[in-house]
Coordinates of C-alpha atoms in Angstrom, one line a residue:
X440 CA 116.3 -59.8 -13.9
X441 CA 113.9 -59.2 -16.9
X442 CA 113.0 -55.7 -16.2
X443 CA 113.7 -53.6 -13.2
X444 CA 113.3 -54.1 -9.5
X445 CA 109.7 -53.9 -8.0
X446 CA 108.6 -53.4 -4.5
X447 CA 106.6 -56.2 -2.8
X448 CA 102.9 -56.2 -3.6
X449 CA 100.7 -55.0 -0.9
X450 CA 99.6 -57.7 1.4
X451 CA 96.0 -58.7 0.7
X452 CA 95.5 -60.3 3.8
X453 CA 95.3 -57.0 5.6
X454 CA 91.5 -56.6 5.6
X455 CA 89.2 -54.6 7.9
X456 CA 86.3 -56.3 9.9
X457 CA 83.9 -55.4 7.1
X458 CA 85.7 -57.3 4.6
X459 CA 84.3 -60.8 3.9
X460 CA 86.9 -63.8 2.8
X461 CA 86.2 -64.2 -1.0
X462 CA 84.7 -67.6 -2.0
X463 CA 86.7 -69.7 -4.7
X464 CA 83.6 -68.5 -7.0
X465 CA 84.3 -64.9 -6.3
X466 CA 88.1 -65.3 -7.2
X467 CA 87.6 -67.6 -10.3
X468 CA 84.8 -65.4 -12.1
X469 CA 87.3 -62.5 -13.1
X470 CA 89.7 -65.0 -14.5
X471 CA 87.0 -66.9 -16.3
X472 CA 85.6 -63.9 -17.9
X473 CA 89.0 -62.8 -18.8
X474 CA 89.8 -66.2 -20.6
X475 CA 86.5 -65.8 -22.4
X476 CA 87.1 -62.4 -23.2
X477 CA 90.8 -63.0 -24.6
X478 CA 89.8 -65.9 -26.6
X479 CA 87.2 -63.8 -28.4
X480 CA 89.6 -61.0 -28.8
X481 CA 92.1 -63.5 -30.6
X482 CA 89.1 -65.1 -32.6
X483 CA 88.1 -61.6 -33.9
X484 CA 91.6 -59.8 -34.4
X485 CA 94.1 -62.8 -34.5
X486 CA 97.5 -61.4 -34.1
X487 CA 96.6 -57.8 -33.7
X488 CA 94.5 -58.7 -30.7
X489 CA 97.4 -57.0 -28.7
X490 CA 97.1 -53.8 -30.2
X491 CA 93.8 -53.0 -28.3
X492 CA 91.3 -55.7 -28.1
X493 CA 93.3 -57.5 -25.2
X494 CA 93.6 -54.1 -23.4
X495 CA 89.9 -53.8 -23.6
X496 CA 89.2 -57.3 -22.0
X497 CA 92.0 -56.7 -19.1
X498 CA 90.1 -53.2 -18.1
X499 CA 86.8 -54.8 -18.3
X500 CA 87.8 -57.8 -16.1
X501 CA 89.6 -55.4 -13.5
X502 CA 86.0 -54.0 -13.3
X503 CA 84.5 -57.2 -12.9
X504 CA 87.3 -58.1 -10.1
X505 CA 86.4 -54.7 -8.4
X506 CA 82.6 -55.8 -8.4
X507 CA 83.3 -58.9 -6.7
X508 CA 85.4 -57.2 -4.2
X509 CA 82.9 -54.7 -3.4
X510 CA 80.5 -57.5 -3.2
X511 CA 82.7 -58.7 -0.3
X512 CA 82.7 -55.3 1.5
X513 CA 85.4 -53.5 -0.2
X514 CA 85.0 -50.0 -1.2
X515 CA 85.5 -48.8 -4.5
X516 CA 88.4 -46.5 -3.3
X517 CA 90.0 -49.6 -2.0
X518 CA 89.7 -51.3 -5.5
X519 CA 90.9 -48.2 -7.1
X520 CA 94.0 -48.1 -4.9
X521 CA 94.7 -51.9 -5.9
X522 CA 94.6 -51.2 -9.4
X523 CA 96.8 -47.8 -9.1
X524 CA 99.3 -50.1 -6.8
X525 CA 99.4 -52.8 -9.4
X526 CA 100.2 -50.1 -12.1
X527 CA 102.8 -48.6 -9.9
X528 CA 104.8 -51.9 -9.6
X529 CA 105.7 -51.2 -13.4
X530 CA 106.6 -47.7 -13.6
X531 CA 110.2 -48.7 -13.7
X532 CA 109.6 -51.4 -16.4
X533 CA 107.6 -48.5 -18.5
X534 CA 110.7 -46.2 -18.2
X535 CA 113.0 -49.2 -19.6
X536 CA 110.4 -49.7 -22.4
X537 CA 110.6 -46.0 -23.4
X538 CA 114.6 -46.0 -23.1
X539 CA 114.7 -49.2 -25.2
X540 CA 112.7 -47.7 -27.7
X541 CA 114.9 -44.7 -27.9
X542 CA 118.0 -46.7 -28.0
X543 CA 116.8 -48.8 -30.9
X544 CA 116.1 -45.5 -33.0
X545 CA 119.4 -44.1 -32.1
X546 CA 121.5 -47.1 -32.6
X547 CA 119.8 -47.6 -36.2
X548 CA 120.7 -43.9 -37.0
X549 CA 124.3 -44.3 -35.6
X550 CA 124.9 -47.4 -37.9
X551 CA 125.2 -49.5 -34.8
X552 CA 122.3 -52.0 -35.5
X553 CA 123.1 -51.9 -39.3
X554 CA 127.0 -52.6 -38.5
X555 CA 125.8 -55.6 -36.3
X556 CA 123.7 -57.1 -39.1
X557 CA 126.4 -56.5 -41.6
X558 CA 129.1 -58.2 -39.7
X559 CA 126.8 -60.9 -38.3
X560 CA 125.5 -61.9 -41.7
X561 CA 129.1 -62.7 -42.6
X562 CA 130.1 -64.4 -39.3
X563 CA 127.4 -66.7 -38.6
X564 CA 126.6 -69.6 -40.8
X565 CA 122.7 -70.3 -41.5
X566 CA 123.0 -73.8 -40.3
X567 CA 123.9 -72.8 -37.0
X568 CA 122.4 -69.7 -36.5
X569 CA 119.5 -70.7 -34.3
X570 CA 122.2 -72.3 -31.7
X571 CA 124.7 -69.6 -32.0
X572 CA 122.0 -66.8 -31.3
X573 CA 120.9 -68.8 -28.1
X574 CA 124.5 -69.0 -26.9
X575 CA 125.4 -65.4 -27.4
X576 CA 122.6 -64.3 -25.8
X577 CA 123.1 -66.6 -22.9
X578 CA 126.6 -65.3 -22.3
X579 CA 125.6 -61.7 -22.6
X580 CA 122.5 -62.3 -20.3
X581 CA 124.7 -64.1 -17.7
X582 CA 127.2 -61.2 -17.7
X583 CA 124.7 -58.3 -17.4
X584 CA 121.9 -60.0 -15.5
X585 CA 119.0 -58.7 -17.8
X586 CA 117.1 -60.6 -20.4
X587 CA 115.5 -57.1 -21.4
X588 CA 118.6 -55.5 -22.2
X589 CA 119.9 -58.6 -24.0
X590 CA 117.1 -58.8 -26.2
X591 CA 116.8 -55.1 -26.7
X592 CA 120.4 -54.9 -28.1
X593 CA 121.7 -58.0 -29.4
X594 CA 118.4 -59.7 -30.0
X595 CA 117.2 -56.6 -32.1
X596 CA 120.5 -57.4 -34.5
X597 CA 120.1 -61.1 -34.5
X598 CA 116.6 -60.6 -35.7
X599 CA 117.9 -58.3 -38.6
X600 CA 120.5 -61.0 -39.5
X601 CA 118.2 -63.8 -39.5
X602 CA 115.8 -61.7 -42.0
X603 CA 118.9 -60.9 -44.1
X604 CA 119.7 -64.6 -44.1
X605 CA 116.3 -65.7 -44.9
X606 CA 115.8 -67.7 -41.7
X607 CA 112.7 -68.0 -39.6
X608 CA 111.9 -65.0 -37.4
X609 CA 110.0 -66.9 -34.9
X610 CA 112.6 -69.7 -34.3
X611 CA 115.1 -66.8 -34.1
X612 CA 112.9 -64.9 -31.5
X613 CA 112.6 -68.2 -29.7
X614 CA 116.5 -68.6 -29.7
X615 CA 117.1 -65.2 -28.4
X616 CA 114.6 -65.5 -25.5
X617 CA 115.8 -68.8 -24.5
X618 CA 119.5 -67.7 -24.2
X619 CA 118.6 -64.5 -22.6
X620 CA 116.6 -66.1 -19.9
X621 CA 119.1 -68.7 -19.4
X622 CA 121.5 -65.9 -18.6
X623 CA 119.2 -63.8 -16.6
X624 CA 118.3 -66.8 -14.6
X625 CA 121.6 -68.1 -13.6
X626 CA 123.2 -64.4 -13.0
X627 CA 123.8 -62.9 -9.3
X628 CA 123.1 -59.6 -11.1
X629 CA 119.4 -60.2 -12.0
X630 CA 116.7 -58.9 -10.0
X631 CA 114.5 -62.0 -10.3
X632 CA 117.2 -64.4 -9.0
X633 CA 117.7 -62.2 -6.1
X634 CA 114.0 -61.8 -5.3
X635 CA 113.6 -65.6 -5.6
X636 CA 116.4 -66.2 -3.2
X637 CA 115.2 -63.3 -0.7
X638 CA 111.4 -64.3 -0.5
X639 CA 112.4 -68.1 0.3
X640 CA 115.1 -66.8 2.6
X641 CA 118.0 -68.6 1.1
X642 CA 121.7 -67.7 0.0
X643 CA 121.9 -66.2 -3.4
X644 CA 124.8 -68.5 -4.6
X645 CA 123.3 -71.4 -2.8
X646 CA 120.0 -70.7 -4.9
X647 CA 121.8 -70.5 -8.1
X648 CA 123.8 -73.7 -7.7
X649 CA 120.6 -75.7 -7.0
X650 CA 119.2 -74.3 -10.0
X651 CA 122.0 -75.7 -12.1
X652 CA 120.1 -79.2 -11.8
X653 CA 117.2 -78.1 -13.8
X654 CA 118.5 -75.1 -15.8
X655 CA 121.6 -76.9 -17.4
X656 CA 119.6 -79.7 -19.0
X657 CA 117.0 -77.5 -20.3
X658 CA 119.5 -75.2 -21.8
X659 CA 121.4 -78.2 -23.2
X660 CA 118.2 -79.8 -24.8
X661 CA 117.1 -76.4 -26.1
X662 CA 120.4 -76.0 -27.7
X663 CA 120.5 -79.6 -29.4
X664 CA 117.1 -78.8 -30.8
X665 CA 118.0 -75.5 -32.2
X666 CA 121.0 -77.3 -33.8
X667 CA 118.9 -79.8 -35.5
X668 CA 116.3 -77.3 -36.8
X669 CA 119.3 -75.4 -38.2
X670 CA 121.1 -78.4 -39.8
X671 CA 117.8 -79.8 -41.0
X672 CA 116.5 -76.8 -42.5
X673 CA 117.3 -76.7 -46.2
X674 CA 114.7 -74.1 -47.1
X675 CA 113.9 -70.3 -46.6
X676 CA 117.8 -69.5 -46.7
X677 CA 118.5 -66.3 -48.6
X678 CA 120.6 -66.7 -51.7
X679 CA 124.2 -65.4 -51.9
X680 CA 123.0 -62.9 -54.6
X681 CA 120.2 -61.6 -52.2
X682 CA 122.7 -61.5 -49.3
X683 CA 125.2 -59.2 -51.3
X684 CA 122.2 -57.0 -52.4
X685 CA 121.4 -56.6 -48.7
X686 CA 125.3 -55.8 -47.5
X687 CA 125.6 -53.2 -50.6
X688 CA 122.3 -51.4 -49.5
X689 CA 123.5 -51.3 -46.1
X690 CA 126.9 -49.7 -47.0
X691 CA 124.9 -47.4 -49.5
X692 CA 122.6 -46.1 -46.5
X693 CA 125.3 -46.1 -43.4
X694 CA 128.9 -46.0 -42.9
X695 CA 129.6 -49.5 -41.7
X696 CA 132.7 -49.5 -39.2
X697 CA 133.7 -50.7 -35.8
X698 CA 133.3 -47.2 -34.6
X699 CA 129.8 -47.6 -34.9
X700 CA 129.9 -50.5 -32.2
X701 CA 131.2 -48.2 -29.5
X702 CA 127.6 -47.7 -28.1
X703 CA 127.3 -51.4 -27.7
X704 CA 130.7 -51.9 -26.0
X705 CA 129.8 -48.8 -23.6
X706 CA 126.2 -50.2 -22.8
X707 CA 127.6 -53.7 -22.0
X708 CA 130.5 -52.3 -19.9
X709 CA 127.9 -50.3 -17.8
X710 CA 125.5 -53.1 -17.3
X711 CA 128.5 -55.3 -16.4
X712 CA 129.6 -52.4 -13.9
X713 CA 125.9 -52.9 -12.4
X714 CA 124.8 -49.2 -13.4
X715 CA 121.0 -49.4 -13.2
X716 CA 119.0 -50.3 -16.4
X717 CA 117.3 -47.3 -17.1
X718 CA 120.4 -44.8 -16.9
X719 CA 122.5 -47.6 -18.8
X720 CA 120.0 -47.5 -21.7
X721 CA 119.6 -43.8 -21.9
X722 CA 123.2 -43.2 -21.8
X723 CA 123.6 -45.9 -24.8
X724 CA 120.9 -44.1 -26.6
X725 CA 122.4 -40.7 -26.2
X726 CA 125.9 -42.1 -27.3
X727 CA 124.1 -43.5 -30.4
X728 CA 122.9 -39.9 -31.3
X729 CA 126.4 -38.6 -30.6
X730 CA 127.7 -41.2 -33.0
X731 CA 125.0 -40.7 -35.5
X732 CA 125.8 -36.7 -35.5
X733 CA 129.5 -37.4 -36.0
X734 CA 129.4 -40.2 -38.4
X735 CA 126.3 -40.5 -40.1
X736 CA 125.4 -36.7 -40.8
X737 CA 123.7 -37.5 -44.0
X738 CA 121.2 -40.0 -42.5
X739 CA 120.9 -37.8 -39.6
X740 CA 120.0 -34.7 -41.9
X741 CA 117.6 -36.8 -44.0
X742 CA 115.7 -38.1 -41.0
X743 CA 115.3 -34.4 -40.0
X744 CA 114.0 -33.2 -43.5
X745 CA 116.3 -30.2 -43.5
X746 CA 119.9 -28.9 -44.0
X747 CA 122.4 -27.1 -41.5
X748 CA 123.8 -27.7 -38.0
X749 CA 120.3 -27.9 -36.3
X750 CA 119.1 -30.3 -38.6
X751 CA 121.8 -32.9 -37.1
X752 CA 120.1 -32.2 -33.4
X753 CA 116.6 -32.3 -35.0
X754 CA 117.3 -35.7 -36.7
X755 CA 119.2 -37.4 -33.6
X756 CA 116.1 -36.0 -31.4
X757 CA 113.5 -37.4 -33.8
X758 CA 115.4 -41.0 -33.6
X759 CA 114.6 -41.1 -29.9
X760 CA 111.0 -40.5 -30.0
X761 CA 109.9 -41.9 -33.4
X762 CA 112.8 -44.1 -34.4
X763 CA 114.5 -44.3 -37.9
X764 CA 112.8 -44.5 -41.3
X765 CA 115.0 -46.1 -44.1
X766 CA 114.8 -44.7 -47.5
X767 CA 116.7 -47.6 -49.0
X768 CA 115.3 -48.9 -52.4
X769 CA 116.1 -52.3 -50.9
X770 CA 112.8 -53.7 -49.5
X771 CA 114.5 -56.0 -46.9
X772 CA 116.7 -53.1 -45.8
X773 CA 113.9 -50.7 -45.5
X774 CA 111.9 -53.1 -43.3
X775 CA 114.8 -54.1 -41.1
X776 CA 115.7 -50.7 -40.1
X777 CA 112.3 -48.7 -40.0
X778 CA 111.6 -49.0 -36.4
X779 CA 112.4 -48.0 -33.0
X780 CA 111.7 -44.6 -31.1
X781 CA 109.7 -44.3 -27.8
X782 CA 106.4 -44.1 -29.7
X783 CA 106.8 -47.7 -31.0
X784 CA 106.5 -48.9 -27.3
X785 CA 103.4 -47.1 -26.4
X786 CA 101.3 -49.9 -27.3
X787 CA 103.2 -52.3 -25.0
X788 CA 102.8 -49.8 -22.2
X789 CA 99.1 -49.6 -22.7
X790 CA 98.9 -53.6 -22.5
X791 CA 101.2 -53.5 -19.4
X792 CA 99.1 -50.9 -17.4
X793 CA 95.8 -52.8 -18.4
X794 CA 97.3 -55.9 -17.2
X795 CA 98.6 -54.7 -14.1
X796 CA 95.4 -52.8 -13.4
X797 CA 93.6 -56.3 -13.6
X798 CA 96.2 -58.0 -11.5
X799 CA 96.2 -55.1 -8.7
X800 CA 92.6 -55.5 -8.1
X801 CA 92.9 -59.3 -8.0
X802 CA 95.5 -58.9 -5.3
X803 CA 93.8 -56.3 -3.2
X804 CA 90.7 -58.1 -3.0
X805 CA 92.4 -61.5 -1.9
X806 CA 91.5 -63.3 -4.9
X807 CA 95.0 -64.4 -5.9
X808 CA 95.8 -65.6 -2.3
X809 CA 92.4 -67.5 -2.4
X810 CA 93.1 -69.2 -5.7
X811 CA 96.8 -70.2 -4.4
X812 CA 95.0 -71.8 -1.3
X813 CA 92.8 -73.8 -3.4
X814 CA 95.5 -75.0 -5.5
X815 CA 97.1 -76.3 -2.3
X816 CA 94.4 -78.2 -0.9
X817 CA 94.4 -81.2 -3.2
X818 CA 98.6 -81.4 -2.8
X819 CA 99.5 -84.9 -0.9
X820 CA 103.0 -85.5 -2.6
X821 CA 106.0 -84.0 -3.3
X822 CA 105.3 -84.2 -7.0
X823 CA 102.0 -82.8 -6.5
X824 CA 103.4 -80.0 -4.5
X825 CA 106.0 -78.9 -7.0
X826 CA 103.5 -79.5 -10.0
X827 CA 101.0 -77.0 -8.2
X828 CA 104.0 -74.5 -7.6
X829 CA 104.7 -74.5 -11.3
X830 CA 101.1 -74.1 -12.4
X831 CA 100.4 -71.4 -9.8
X832 CA 103.5 -69.4 -10.9
X833 CA 102.4 -69.6 -14.5
X834 CA 98.7 -68.8 -13.7
X835 CA 100.1 -65.7 -11.6
X836 CA 101.9 -64.6 -14.6
X837 CA 98.7 -64.6 -16.7
X838 CA 96.3 -63.2 -13.9
X839 CA 98.9 -60.7 -12.4
X840 CA 100.8 -59.9 -15.6
X841 CA 104.0 -59.5 -13.8
X842 CA 106.9 -61.9 -13.1
X843 CA 107.7 -60.2 -9.9
X844 CA 104.0 -60.9 -8.4
X845 CA 104.3 -64.7 -9.9
X846 CA 107.6 -65.0 -7.8
X847 CA 106.6 -63.2 -4.5
X848 CA 102.8 -64.3 -4.1
X849 CA 103.5 -68.2 -4.5
X850 CA 106.9 -67.6 -2.8
X851 CA 104.9 -66.4 0.4
X852 CA 102.1 -68.8 0.0
X853 CA 104.1 -72.2 -0.7
X854 CA 106.8 -71.7 2.2
X855 CA 104.9 -73.5 4.8
X856 CA 103.8 -75.9 2.4
X857 CA 107.3 -77.2 1.3
X858 CA 108.3 -77.2 4.8
X859 CA 105.5 -79.3 5.6
X860 CA 106.7 -81.6 3.2
X861 CA 110.2 -81.9 4.7
X862 CA 111.8 -79.9 1.7
X863 CA 114.3 -77.3 1.8
X864 CA 113.4 -73.9 1.0
X865 CA 116.2 -74.0 -1.9
X866 CA 113.6 -76.3 -3.7
X867 CA 111.0 -73.6 -3.7
X868 CA 113.3 -70.9 -4.9
X869 CA 114.5 -72.9 -7.5
X870 CA 110.7 -73.7 -8.6
X871 CA 109.8 -70.2 -8.5
X872 CA 112.7 -69.5 -10.9
X873 CA 111.6 -72.6 -13.1
X874 CA 108.2 -71.1 -13.6
X875 CA 107.6 -67.6 -12.5
X876 CA 110.4 -66.2 -14.2
X877 CA 110.5 -68.3 -17.1
X878 CA 106.9 -68.7 -18.2
X879 CA 106.5 -64.8 -17.8
X880 CA 107.7 -64.3 -21.5
X881 CA 105.0 -66.9 -22.7
X882 CA 102.0 -64.7 -22.0
X883 CA 101.3 -61.8 -24.5
X884 CA 99.9 -59.3 -21.7
X885 CA 102.6 -60.2 -19.2
X886 CA 105.1 -57.1 -19.0
X887 CA 107.8 -59.7 -20.4
X888 CA 105.8 -61.1 -23.3
X889 CA 104.6 -57.6 -24.3
X890 CA 108.4 -56.3 -24.1
X891 CA 109.5 -59.1 -26.1
X892 CA 107.1 -58.9 -28.5
X893 CA 107.5 -55.1 -29.2
X894 CA 111.3 -55.4 -29.1
X895 CA 111.6 -58.4 -31.4
X896 CA 108.8 -57.6 -33.8
X897 CA 107.0 -61.0 -33.3
X898 CA 103.6 -61.9 -31.6
X899 CA 104.0 -63.7 -28.2
X900 CA 102.0 -66.7 -29.5
X901 CA 104.0 -66.9 -32.6
X902 CA 107.5 -67.2 -31.1
X903 CA 106.1 -68.9 -27.8
X904 CA 106.4 -72.5 -29.3
X905 CA 110.3 -72.0 -30.0
X906 CA 111.0 -70.4 -26.7
X907 CA 112.5 -73.9 -26.0
X908 CA 114.3 -73.4 -22.9
X909 CA 111.4 -71.4 -21.1
X910 CA 109.0 -74.5 -22.0
X911 CA 111.5 -77.3 -21.0
X912 CA 112.6 -75.8 -17.7
X913 CA 109.2 -76.0 -15.9
X914 CA 108.5 -79.4 -17.4
X915 CA 112.0 -80.6 -15.9
X916 CA 111.0 -79.1 -12.6
X917 CA 107.5 -81.0 -12.4
X918 CA 109.3 -84.2 -13.6
X919 CA 112.1 -83.7 -10.8
X920 CA 109.2 -83.6 -8.3
X921 CA 107.5 -86.7 -9.2
X922 CA 110.8 -88.6 -9.6
X923 CA 111.9 -87.1 -6.2
X924 CA 115.2 -86.1 -7.9
X925 CA 117.3 -83.5 -6.5
X926 CA 114.8 -82.4 -3.9
X927 CA 116.8 -81.3 -0.9
X928 CA 115.5 -82.4 2.3
X929 CA 114.7 -79.9 4.9
X930 CA 117.5 -80.9 7.3
X931 CA 120.3 -80.6 5.1
X932 CA 122.3 -77.6 5.0
X933 CA 124.0 -77.1 1.7
X934 CA 127.3 -75.0 1.7
X935 CA 129.2 -73.4 -0.9
X936 CA 132.6 -75.0 -1.8
X937 CA 134.6 -72.1 -0.4
X938 CA 133.0 -72.6 3.0
X939 CA 133.4 -76.2 3.4
X940 CA 137.0 -76.2 4.8
X941 CA 135.8 -73.3 7.4
X942 CA 133.0 -75.7 8.6
X943 CA 135.2 -78.5 8.9
X944 CA 137.6 -76.6 11.2
X945 CA 134.6 -75.5 13.2
X946 CA 133.5 -79.4 13.5
X947 CA 137.1 -80.3 14.6
X948 CA 137.2 -77.7 17.3

């Protein structure tokens, strides 16, 4: 899971007698207009395009899609309903975004993030930092099943450590995302992993085992590249004097101690116990406030701008909605720690709502289904089918703006095509994860891309070239398809190792 569970999108096949089937041109016009407007947005505003211009493009194109739907017999009320349904799918994600913003602010005030940076700078070698960050996030993501939680906690701290060590923030973000998505993809606790298995009617653990064939090689290649980058990079590392100054500035502003790490330990424990993401994050943020009031009273009062017992409550409250503002004379520390708060996530929420309005109307008007059917029309081989599935999932991530829709819609549409090619459903579920789950973070207006950009503080297009696992995995899936490598035939029934003795007894009897 990368965010939170969503309900299945409304079935766009359900049309009244006055609803005409859309042509391919009908379906493509809103997408082509979107591509043109987004390109213009990037041309005009560059890295700032996600701070308003892209939202305008998405909402305008939602209007274009609605007009095309009305041309085919839909009413405005139905088109509006599609937009509202699309937005409803991400309400859970929006709650998590707000909770993560609150958590980051309170954890900085509590000294949790500063302590993680302080200890991490001393423990992690610059040469091995990228590979180590990838592994750490993979282990945590695997244990809790959430790339969002992993990036919002450890990812934030690792970005701070990278800045302290003078390392490339874009490469660091790529390493964090690569590890977080490996763990998310392979964890039985992940929502997206469960959704991919469910939509293709496969056993969850057989689905996970079948994913090993693409996931392990992709992760290994990514790790090797991160290690090579780290070992061959001789420039950009902070000097020992700069690091000592930064550590000293952290100690001046916060009480660095293991006690400050309690909110992190509690959050990981709650996630491991499968407590839902939103209450886990909110409780983690509130515990951070409690730690701040007890162990960081000076910083808390300073944030509140007053004295007295109530100023402690006010300062903790302020960290939840507006984050922490560092007063350190060290510019690096002030930049690292002045962030967080629910308010920091509002632009990302604006982007997600705009994207889902567009995706919702495209789904309701039947345009997404029409595009998928067109993608299948020219498929005549296993390699072509796998390639079409990967590209369709990537396209859905871009068009619908949400990874759940990029799993559910292609999963529903491609099911018969895989059976027609004599392929087991496990091949489809694996491909959905190799593309729908993994590539979502590469799209700036997708819920995942917007979240990672807001949380890690790096523009999506800036970190995307370094999200190596997320790039390599779909490419391996396509290569496997054309090579007919590890494509399970329809007639074969794979079983889990522990089930094999029982099956042998059944055959004997």
